[in-house]
PDB file of C-alpha atoms in Angstrom:
ATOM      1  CA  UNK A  89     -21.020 122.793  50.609  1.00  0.00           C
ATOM      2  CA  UNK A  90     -22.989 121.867  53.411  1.00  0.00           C
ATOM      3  CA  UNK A  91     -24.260 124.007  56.323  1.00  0.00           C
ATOM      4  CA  UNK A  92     -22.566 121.850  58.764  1.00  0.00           C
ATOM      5  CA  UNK A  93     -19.021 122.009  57.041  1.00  0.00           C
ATOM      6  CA  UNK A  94     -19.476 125.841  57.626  1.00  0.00           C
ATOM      7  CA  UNK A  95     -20.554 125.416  61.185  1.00  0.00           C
ATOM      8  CA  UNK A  96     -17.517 123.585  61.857  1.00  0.00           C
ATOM      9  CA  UNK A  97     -14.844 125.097  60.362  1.00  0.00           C
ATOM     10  CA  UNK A  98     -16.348 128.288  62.094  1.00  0.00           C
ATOM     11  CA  UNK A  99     -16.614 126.368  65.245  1.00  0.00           C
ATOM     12  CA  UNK A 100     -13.031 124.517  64.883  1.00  0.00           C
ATOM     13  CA  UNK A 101     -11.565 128.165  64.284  1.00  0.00           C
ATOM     14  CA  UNK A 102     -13.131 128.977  67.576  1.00  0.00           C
ATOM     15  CA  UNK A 103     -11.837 126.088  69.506  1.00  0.00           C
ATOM     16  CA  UNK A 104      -8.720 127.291  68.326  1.00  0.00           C
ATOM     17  CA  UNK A 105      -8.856 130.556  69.069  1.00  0.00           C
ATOM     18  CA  UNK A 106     -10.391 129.665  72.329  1.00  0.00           C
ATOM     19  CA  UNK A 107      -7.581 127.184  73.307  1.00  0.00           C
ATOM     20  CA  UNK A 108      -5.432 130.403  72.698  1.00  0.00           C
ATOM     21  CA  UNK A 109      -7.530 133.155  74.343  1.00  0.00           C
ATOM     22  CA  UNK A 110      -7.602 130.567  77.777  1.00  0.00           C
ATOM     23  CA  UNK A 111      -3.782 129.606  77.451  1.00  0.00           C
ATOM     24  CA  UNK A 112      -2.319 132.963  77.372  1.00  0.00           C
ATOM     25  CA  UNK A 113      -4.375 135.783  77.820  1.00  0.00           C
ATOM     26  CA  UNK A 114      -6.844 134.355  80.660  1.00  0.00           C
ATOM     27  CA  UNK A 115      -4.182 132.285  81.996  1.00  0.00           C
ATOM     28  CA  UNK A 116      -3.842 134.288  85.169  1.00  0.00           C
ATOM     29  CA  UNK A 117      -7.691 133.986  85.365  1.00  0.00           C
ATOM     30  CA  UNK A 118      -8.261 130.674  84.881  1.00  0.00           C
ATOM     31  CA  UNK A 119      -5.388 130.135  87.510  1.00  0.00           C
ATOM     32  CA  UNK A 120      -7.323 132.139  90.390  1.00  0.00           C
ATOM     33  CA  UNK A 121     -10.043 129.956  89.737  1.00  0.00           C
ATOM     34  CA  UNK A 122      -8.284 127.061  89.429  1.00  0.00           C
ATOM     35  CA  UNK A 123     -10.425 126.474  86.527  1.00  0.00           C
ATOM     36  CA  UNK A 124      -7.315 125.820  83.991  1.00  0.00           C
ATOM     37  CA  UNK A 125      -8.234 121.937  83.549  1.00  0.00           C
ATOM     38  CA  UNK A 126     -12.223 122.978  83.164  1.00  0.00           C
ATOM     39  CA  UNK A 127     -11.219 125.422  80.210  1.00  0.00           C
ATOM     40  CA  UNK A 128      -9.057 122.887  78.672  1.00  0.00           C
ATOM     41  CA  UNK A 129     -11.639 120.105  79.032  1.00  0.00           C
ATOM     42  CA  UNK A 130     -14.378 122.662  77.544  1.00  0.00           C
ATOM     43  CA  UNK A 131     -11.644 123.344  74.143  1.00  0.00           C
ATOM     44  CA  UNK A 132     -10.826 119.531  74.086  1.00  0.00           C
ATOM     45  CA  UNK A 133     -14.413 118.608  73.867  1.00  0.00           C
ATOM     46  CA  UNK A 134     -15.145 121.692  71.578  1.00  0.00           C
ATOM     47  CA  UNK A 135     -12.979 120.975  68.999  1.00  0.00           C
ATOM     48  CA  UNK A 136     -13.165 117.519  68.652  1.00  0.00           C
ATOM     49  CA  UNK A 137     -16.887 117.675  67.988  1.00  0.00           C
ATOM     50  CA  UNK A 138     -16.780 120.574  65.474  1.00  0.00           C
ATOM     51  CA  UNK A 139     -13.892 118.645  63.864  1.00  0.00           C
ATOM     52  CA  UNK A 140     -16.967 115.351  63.908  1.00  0.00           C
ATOM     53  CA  UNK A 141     -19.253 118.068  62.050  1.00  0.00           C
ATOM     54  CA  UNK A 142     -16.990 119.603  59.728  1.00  0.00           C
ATOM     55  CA  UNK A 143     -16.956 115.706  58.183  1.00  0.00           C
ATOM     56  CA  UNK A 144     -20.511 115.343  58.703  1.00  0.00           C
ATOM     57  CA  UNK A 145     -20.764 118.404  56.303  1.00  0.00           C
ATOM     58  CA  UNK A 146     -18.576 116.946  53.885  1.00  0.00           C
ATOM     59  CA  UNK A 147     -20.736 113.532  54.082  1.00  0.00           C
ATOM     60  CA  UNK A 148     -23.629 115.400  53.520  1.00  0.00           C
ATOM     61  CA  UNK A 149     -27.193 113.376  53.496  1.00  0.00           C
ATOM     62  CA  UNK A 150     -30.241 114.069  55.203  1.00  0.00           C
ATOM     63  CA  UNK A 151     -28.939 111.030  58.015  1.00  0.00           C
ATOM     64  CA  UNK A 152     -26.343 113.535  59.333  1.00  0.00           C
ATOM     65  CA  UNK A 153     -28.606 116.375  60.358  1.00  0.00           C
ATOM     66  CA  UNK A 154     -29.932 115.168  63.825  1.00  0.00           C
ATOM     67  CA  UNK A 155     -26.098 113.829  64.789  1.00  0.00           C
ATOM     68  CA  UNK A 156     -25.261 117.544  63.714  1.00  0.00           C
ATOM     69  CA  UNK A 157     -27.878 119.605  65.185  1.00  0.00           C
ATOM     70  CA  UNK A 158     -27.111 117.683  68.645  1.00  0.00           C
ATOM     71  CA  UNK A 159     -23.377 118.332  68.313  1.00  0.00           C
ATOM     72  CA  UNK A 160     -24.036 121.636  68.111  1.00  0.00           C
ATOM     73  CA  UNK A 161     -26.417 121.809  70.656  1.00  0.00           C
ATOM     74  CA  UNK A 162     -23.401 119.672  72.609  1.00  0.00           C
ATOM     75  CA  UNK A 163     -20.685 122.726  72.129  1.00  0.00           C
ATOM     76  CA  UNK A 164     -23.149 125.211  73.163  1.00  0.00           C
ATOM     77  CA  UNK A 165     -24.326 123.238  76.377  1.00  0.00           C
ATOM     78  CA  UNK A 166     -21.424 121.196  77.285  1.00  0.00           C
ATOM     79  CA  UNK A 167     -18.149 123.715  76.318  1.00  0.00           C
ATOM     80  CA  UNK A 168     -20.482 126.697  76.934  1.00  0.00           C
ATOM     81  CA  UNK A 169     -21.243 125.950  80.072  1.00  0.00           C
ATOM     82  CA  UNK A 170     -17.730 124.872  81.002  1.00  0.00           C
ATOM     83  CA  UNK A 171     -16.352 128.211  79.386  1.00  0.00           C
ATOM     84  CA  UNK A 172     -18.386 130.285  81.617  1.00  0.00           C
ATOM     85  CA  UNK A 173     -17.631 128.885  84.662  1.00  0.00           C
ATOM     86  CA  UNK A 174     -14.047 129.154  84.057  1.00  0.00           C
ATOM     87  CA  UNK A 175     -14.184 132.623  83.789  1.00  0.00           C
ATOM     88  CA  UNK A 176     -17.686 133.634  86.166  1.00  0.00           C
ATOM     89  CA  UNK A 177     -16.263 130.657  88.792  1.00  0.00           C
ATOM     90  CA  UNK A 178     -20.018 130.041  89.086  1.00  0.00           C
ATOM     91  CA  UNK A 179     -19.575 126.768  89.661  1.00  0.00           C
ATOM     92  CA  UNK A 180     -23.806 126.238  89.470  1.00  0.00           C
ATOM     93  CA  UNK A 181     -23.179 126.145  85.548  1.00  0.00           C
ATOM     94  CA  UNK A 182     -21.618 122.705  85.635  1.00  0.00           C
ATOM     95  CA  UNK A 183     -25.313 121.512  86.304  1.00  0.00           C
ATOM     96  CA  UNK A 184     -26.126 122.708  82.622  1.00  0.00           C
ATOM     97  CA  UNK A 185     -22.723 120.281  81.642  1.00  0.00           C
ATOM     98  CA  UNK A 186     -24.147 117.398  81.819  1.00  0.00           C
ATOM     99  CA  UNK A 187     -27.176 118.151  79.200  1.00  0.00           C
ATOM    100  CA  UNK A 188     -24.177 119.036  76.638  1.00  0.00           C
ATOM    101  CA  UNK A 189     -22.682 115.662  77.327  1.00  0.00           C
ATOM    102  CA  UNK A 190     -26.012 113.952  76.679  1.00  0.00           C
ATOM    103  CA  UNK A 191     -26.373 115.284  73.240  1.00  0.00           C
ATOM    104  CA  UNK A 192     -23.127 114.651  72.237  1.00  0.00           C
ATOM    105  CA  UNK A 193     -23.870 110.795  73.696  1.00  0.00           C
ATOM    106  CA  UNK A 194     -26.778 110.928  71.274  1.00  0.00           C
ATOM    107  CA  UNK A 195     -25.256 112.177  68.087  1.00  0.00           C
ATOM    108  CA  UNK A 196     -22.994 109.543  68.342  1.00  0.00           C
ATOM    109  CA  UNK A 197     -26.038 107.461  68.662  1.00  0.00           C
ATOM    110  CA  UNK A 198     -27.605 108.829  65.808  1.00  0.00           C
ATOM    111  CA  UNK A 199     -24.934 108.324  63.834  1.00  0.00           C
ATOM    112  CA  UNK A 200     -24.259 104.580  64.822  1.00  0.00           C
ATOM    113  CA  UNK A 201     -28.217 104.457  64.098  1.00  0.00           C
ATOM    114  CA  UNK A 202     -28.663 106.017  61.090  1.00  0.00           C
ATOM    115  CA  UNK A 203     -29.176 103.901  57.873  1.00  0.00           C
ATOM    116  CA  UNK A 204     -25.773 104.523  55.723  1.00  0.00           C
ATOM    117  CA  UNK A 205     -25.866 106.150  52.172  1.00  0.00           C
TER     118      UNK A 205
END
């Protein structure tokens, strides 16, 4: 078993949990902020691209590690900094967004790139 298939089942079970934690108990929170369609946004994108590197960790190969290594960097900068403007309602930190966006752009890149098996 792969690194990556650890990462993201630990990172799915977060966008899960996540997707929970916003939709009940920081509902009222994200409401005030208006920041309910940010949160959901920040899960959406979450989850789908631990789901992308839970597969890349059942793939395997040494081909997969830069597309992983940016998805991860993706969640972090992209849901991250969606997550904590939802609840801080800095809304500065969707400057940092765009960065997460890129690397997710380029591990789909990497992937389309990368020589197969």
């Amino acid at each position: 078993m792969t690194i990556f298939l650890r990462i993201g089942a630990a990172l799915c079970f977060l966008a899960v949990a996540l997707g929970a934690f916003g939709a009940h108990a920081l509902k009222a929170t994200l409401e005030n902020h208006a920041m309910v369609d940010i949160w959901n946004k920040a899960v959406l994108y979450h989850f789908i691209h631990a789901i992308a590197l839970f597969i890349l960790g059942v793939a395997g190969g040494g081909a997969v590690r830069g597309a992983g290594s940016l998805f991860i960097a993706g969640i972090l900068l992209f849901s991250g900094s969606l997550y904590l403007m939802a609840l801080t309602n800095l809304r500065w930190l969707g400057a940092i967004t765009p960065f997460g966006g890129l690397c997710f752009l380029a591990g789909w890149v990497w992937l389309l790139l990368a020589p197969p098996r």
